[in-house]
Amino acid sequence: MGRDVYSHMAMHTAASHSSASDTLSAIFGALADPTRRAILQRLSTGMHSVMELAEPFAMTQPSISKHLKVLENAGLVVRGRNAQWRPRAIRAEPLAEANAYLEQFRALWDERLDRLEQYLKELQSGE
């Protein structure tokens, strides 16, 4: 007789994944790498070519291009069309989406910390 084994990690079904969560996964996956975060930081100053973006890193242009592809797939970077120069620019909307997701947890922790602070004050006043 077989026994069903359930794991909270394996309980996700296709129906529970929305495109929003897939988008967030792509965004957070792209942001997980320090090189990609540094590329976004550089792009926050304006458009740059792949060669310009590669300058501060000890990487080849194809390696930087792979990082840019991940950022593009997450919607964080867009590719311009300026003749043969293909500049990249940051796209802020996905960062706002990720921030909105994280803000709901900030409110939760702020509330919990406020309750802890109140509890500690009550303990101190009772001494």
mmCIF file of C-alpha atoms in Angstrom:
data_model
loop_
_atom_site.group_PDB
_atom_site.id
_atom_site.type_symbol
_atom_site.label_atom_id
_atom_site.label_comp_id
_atom_site.label_asym_id
_atom_site.label_seq_id
_atom_site.Cartn_x
_atom_site.Cartn_y
_atom_site.Cartn_z
ATOM 1 C CA MET A 1 0.000 0.000 0.000
ATOM 2 C CA GLY A 2 1.460 3.336 -1.026
ATOM 3 C CA ARG A 3 1.562 6.257 1.302
ATOM 4 C CA ASP A 4 1.111 9.766 0.030
ATOM 5 C CA VAL A 5 3.891 12.096 1.093
ATOM 6 C CA TYR A 6 3.248 15.794 0.927
ATOM 7 C CA SER A 7 5.744 18.574 1.014
ATOM 8 C CA HIS A 8 4.747 22.197 1.262
ATOM 9 C CA MET A 9 7.375 22.875 -1.405
ATOM 10 C CA ALA A 10 5.807 20.394 -3.824
ATOM 11 C CA MET A 11 2.170 21.316 -3.240
ATOM 12 C CA HIS A 12 2.119 24.114 -5.770
ATOM 13 C CA THR A 13 -0.027 23.374 -8.777
ATOM 14 C CA ALA A 14 -0.261 25.096 -12.119
ATOM 15 C CA ALA A 15 -3.491 26.709 -10.975
ATOM 16 C CA SER A 16 -1.784 28.344 -7.994
ATOM 17 C CA HIS A 17 0.795 30.100 -10.167
ATOM 18 C CA SER A 18 -0.381 33.313 -11.706
ATOM 19 C CA SER A 19 1.504 35.315 -14.250
ATOM 20 C CA ALA A 20 2.118 37.886 -11.500
ATOM 21 C CA SER A 21 4.005 35.364 -9.384
ATOM 22 C CA ASP A 22 5.932 34.219 -12.449
ATOM 23 C CA THR A 23 6.837 37.840 -13.134
ATOM 24 C CA LEU A 24 7.954 38.328 -9.546
ATOM 25 C CA SER A 25 10.019 35.144 -9.727
ATOM 26 C CA ALA A 26 11.780 36.457 -12.821
ATOM 27 C CA ILE A 27 12.377 39.844 -11.198
ATOM 28 C CA PHE A 28 13.739 38.444 -7.947
ATOM 29 C CA GLY A 29 15.762 35.833 -9.847
ATOM 30 C CA ALA A 30 17.358 38.594 -11.907
ATOM 31 C CA LEU A 31 18.032 40.687 -8.796
ATOM 32 C CA ALA A 32 19.619 37.731 -6.991
ATOM 33 C CA ASP A 33 22.884 38.200 -8.865
ATOM 34 C CA PRO A 34 25.238 41.011 -7.729
ATOM 35 C CA THR A 35 26.516 41.624 -11.270
ATOM 36 C CA ARG A 36 22.984 42.198 -12.530
ATOM 37 C CA ARG A 37 22.259 44.542 -9.625
ATOM 38 C CA ALA A 38 25.426 46.492 -10.495
ATOM 39 C CA ILE A 39 24.321 46.666 -14.139
ATOM 40 C CA LEU A 40 20.954 48.084 -13.040
ATOM 41 C CA GLN A 41 22.758 50.609 -10.873
ATOM 42 C CA ARG A 42 24.782 51.770 -13.881
ATOM 43 C CA LEU A 43 21.666 51.928 -16.041
ATOM 44 C CA SER A 44 19.967 54.137 -13.451
ATOM 45 C CA THR A 45 22.239 56.940 -14.725
ATOM 46 C CA GLY A 46 21.009 56.574 -18.313
ATOM 47 C CA MET A 47 21.345 54.463 -21.434
ATOM 48 C CA HIS A 48 24.550 52.495 -21.996
ATOM 49 C CA SER A 49 25.951 50.200 -24.654
ATOM 50 C CA VAL A 50 26.922 46.634 -23.813
ATOM 51 C CA MET A 51 30.586 47.630 -24.041
ATOM 52 C CA GLU A 52 30.047 50.511 -21.610
ATOM 53 C CA LEU A 53 28.235 48.201 -19.213
ATOM 54 C CA ALA A 54 31.047 45.627 -19.442
ATOM 55 C CA GLU A 55 33.815 48.147 -18.588
ATOM 56 C CA PRO A 56 33.830 47.872 -14.781
ATOM 57 C CA PHE A 57 33.590 44.078 -14.779
ATOM 58 C CA ALA A 58 36.293 41.523 -15.473
ATOM 59 C CA MET A 59 33.961 39.800 -17.929
ATOM 60 C CA THR A 60 33.721 39.279 -21.618
ATOM 61 C CA GLN A 61 31.059 41.012 -23.655
ATOM 62 C CA PRO A 62 29.178 37.694 -24.187
ATOM 63 C CA SER A 63 29.046 37.191 -20.407
ATOM 64 C CA ILE A 64 27.604 40.664 -19.881
ATOM 65 C CA SER A 65 25.146 39.988 -22.722
ATOM 66 C CA LYS A 66 23.912 36.894 -20.883
ATOM 67 C CA HIS A 67 23.295 38.964 -17.759
ATOM 68 C CA LEU A 68 21.472 41.568 -19.857
ATOM 69 C CA LYS A 69 19.293 38.843 -21.370
ATOM 70 C CA VAL A 70 18.196 37.750 -17.875
ATOM 71 C CA LEU A 71 17.402 41.375 -17.005
ATOM 72 C CA GLU A 72 15.502 41.811 -20.282
ATOM 73 C CA ASN A 73 13.495 38.616 -19.718
ATOM 74 C CA ALA A 74 12.513 39.933 -16.282
ATOM 75 C CA GLY A 75 11.402 43.202 -17.903
ATOM 76 C CA LEU A 76 13.988 45.228 -15.979
ATOM 77 C CA VAL A 77 15.976 46.327 -19.031
ATOM 78 C CA VAL A 78 14.899 47.361 -22.524
ATOM 79 C CA ARG A 79 16.989 47.395 -25.667
ATOM 80 C CA GLY A 80 17.006 50.540 -27.756
ATOM 81 C CA ARG A 81 17.301 50.694 -31.516
ATOM 82 C CA ASN A 82 19.772 53.380 -32.466
ATOM 83 C CA ALA A 83 21.264 52.217 -35.796
ATOM 84 C CA GLN A 84 24.088 49.807 -34.983
ATOM 85 C CA TRP A 85 24.433 50.952 -31.391
ATOM 86 C CA ARG A 86 21.946 48.997 -29.296
ATOM 87 C CA PRO A 87 21.786 50.892 -26.013
ATOM 88 C CA ARG A 88 20.170 49.420 -22.928
ATOM 89 C CA ALA A 89 17.969 51.313 -20.484
ATOM 90 C CA ILE A 90 16.429 50.472 -17.146
ATOM 91 C CA ARG A 91 12.691 49.893 -16.931
ATOM 92 C CA ALA A 92 11.457 50.855 -13.461
ATOM 93 C CA GLU A 93 7.932 49.392 -13.525
ATOM 94 C CA PRO A 94 8.989 45.843 -12.528
ATOM 95 C CA LEU A 95 10.976 47.255 -9.604
ATOM 96 C CA ALA A 96 7.829 49.031 -8.427
ATOM 97 C CA GLU A 97 5.944 45.721 -8.673
ATOM 98 C CA ALA A 98 8.601 43.938 -6.589
ATOM 99 C CA ASN A 99 8.591 46.793 -4.083
ATOM 100 C CA ALA A 100 4.790 46.611 -3.748
ATOM 101 C CA TYR A 101 5.076 42.898 -3.030
ATOM 102 C CA LEU A 102 7.712 43.486 -0.353
ATOM 103 C CA GLU A 103 5.784 46.395 1.194
ATOM 104 C CA GLN A 104 3.025 44.069 2.361
ATOM 105 C CA PHE A 105 5.626 42.272 4.475
ATOM 106 C CA ARG A 106 7.071 45.537 5.749
ATOM 107 C CA ALA A 107 3.648 46.440 7.124
ATOM 108 C CA LEU A 108 3.382 43.021 8.763
ATOM 109 C CA TRP A 109 6.795 43.354 10.447
ATOM 110 C CA ASP A 110 6.152 46.950 11.466
ATOM 111 C CA GLU A 111 2.961 45.815 13.193
ATOM 112 C CA ARG A 112 4.745 42.932 14.928
ATOM 113 C CA LEU A 113 7.597 45.162 16.067
ATOM 114 C CA ASP A 114 5.117 47.731 17.383
ATOM 115 C CA ARG A 115 3.374 45.004 19.410
ATOM 116 C CA LEU A 116 6.740 43.773 20.745
ATOM 117 C CA GLU A 117 7.698 47.304 21.735
ATOM 118 C CA GLN A 118 4.373 47.729 23.541
ATOM 119 C CA TYR A 119 4.826 44.384 25.303
ATOM 120 C CA LEU A 120 8.335 45.328 26.440
ATOM 121 C CA LYS A 121 7.067 48.660 27.792
ATOM 122 C CA GLU A 122 4.377 46.812 29.742
ATOM 123 C CA LEU A 123 6.988 44.447 31.188
ATOM 124 C CA GLN A 124 9.238 47.328 32.210
ATOM 125 C CA SER A 125 6.436 49.301 33.845
ATOM 126 C CA GLY A 126 5.409 46.227 35.846
ATOM 127 C CA GLU A 127 8.818 45.853 37.504
#
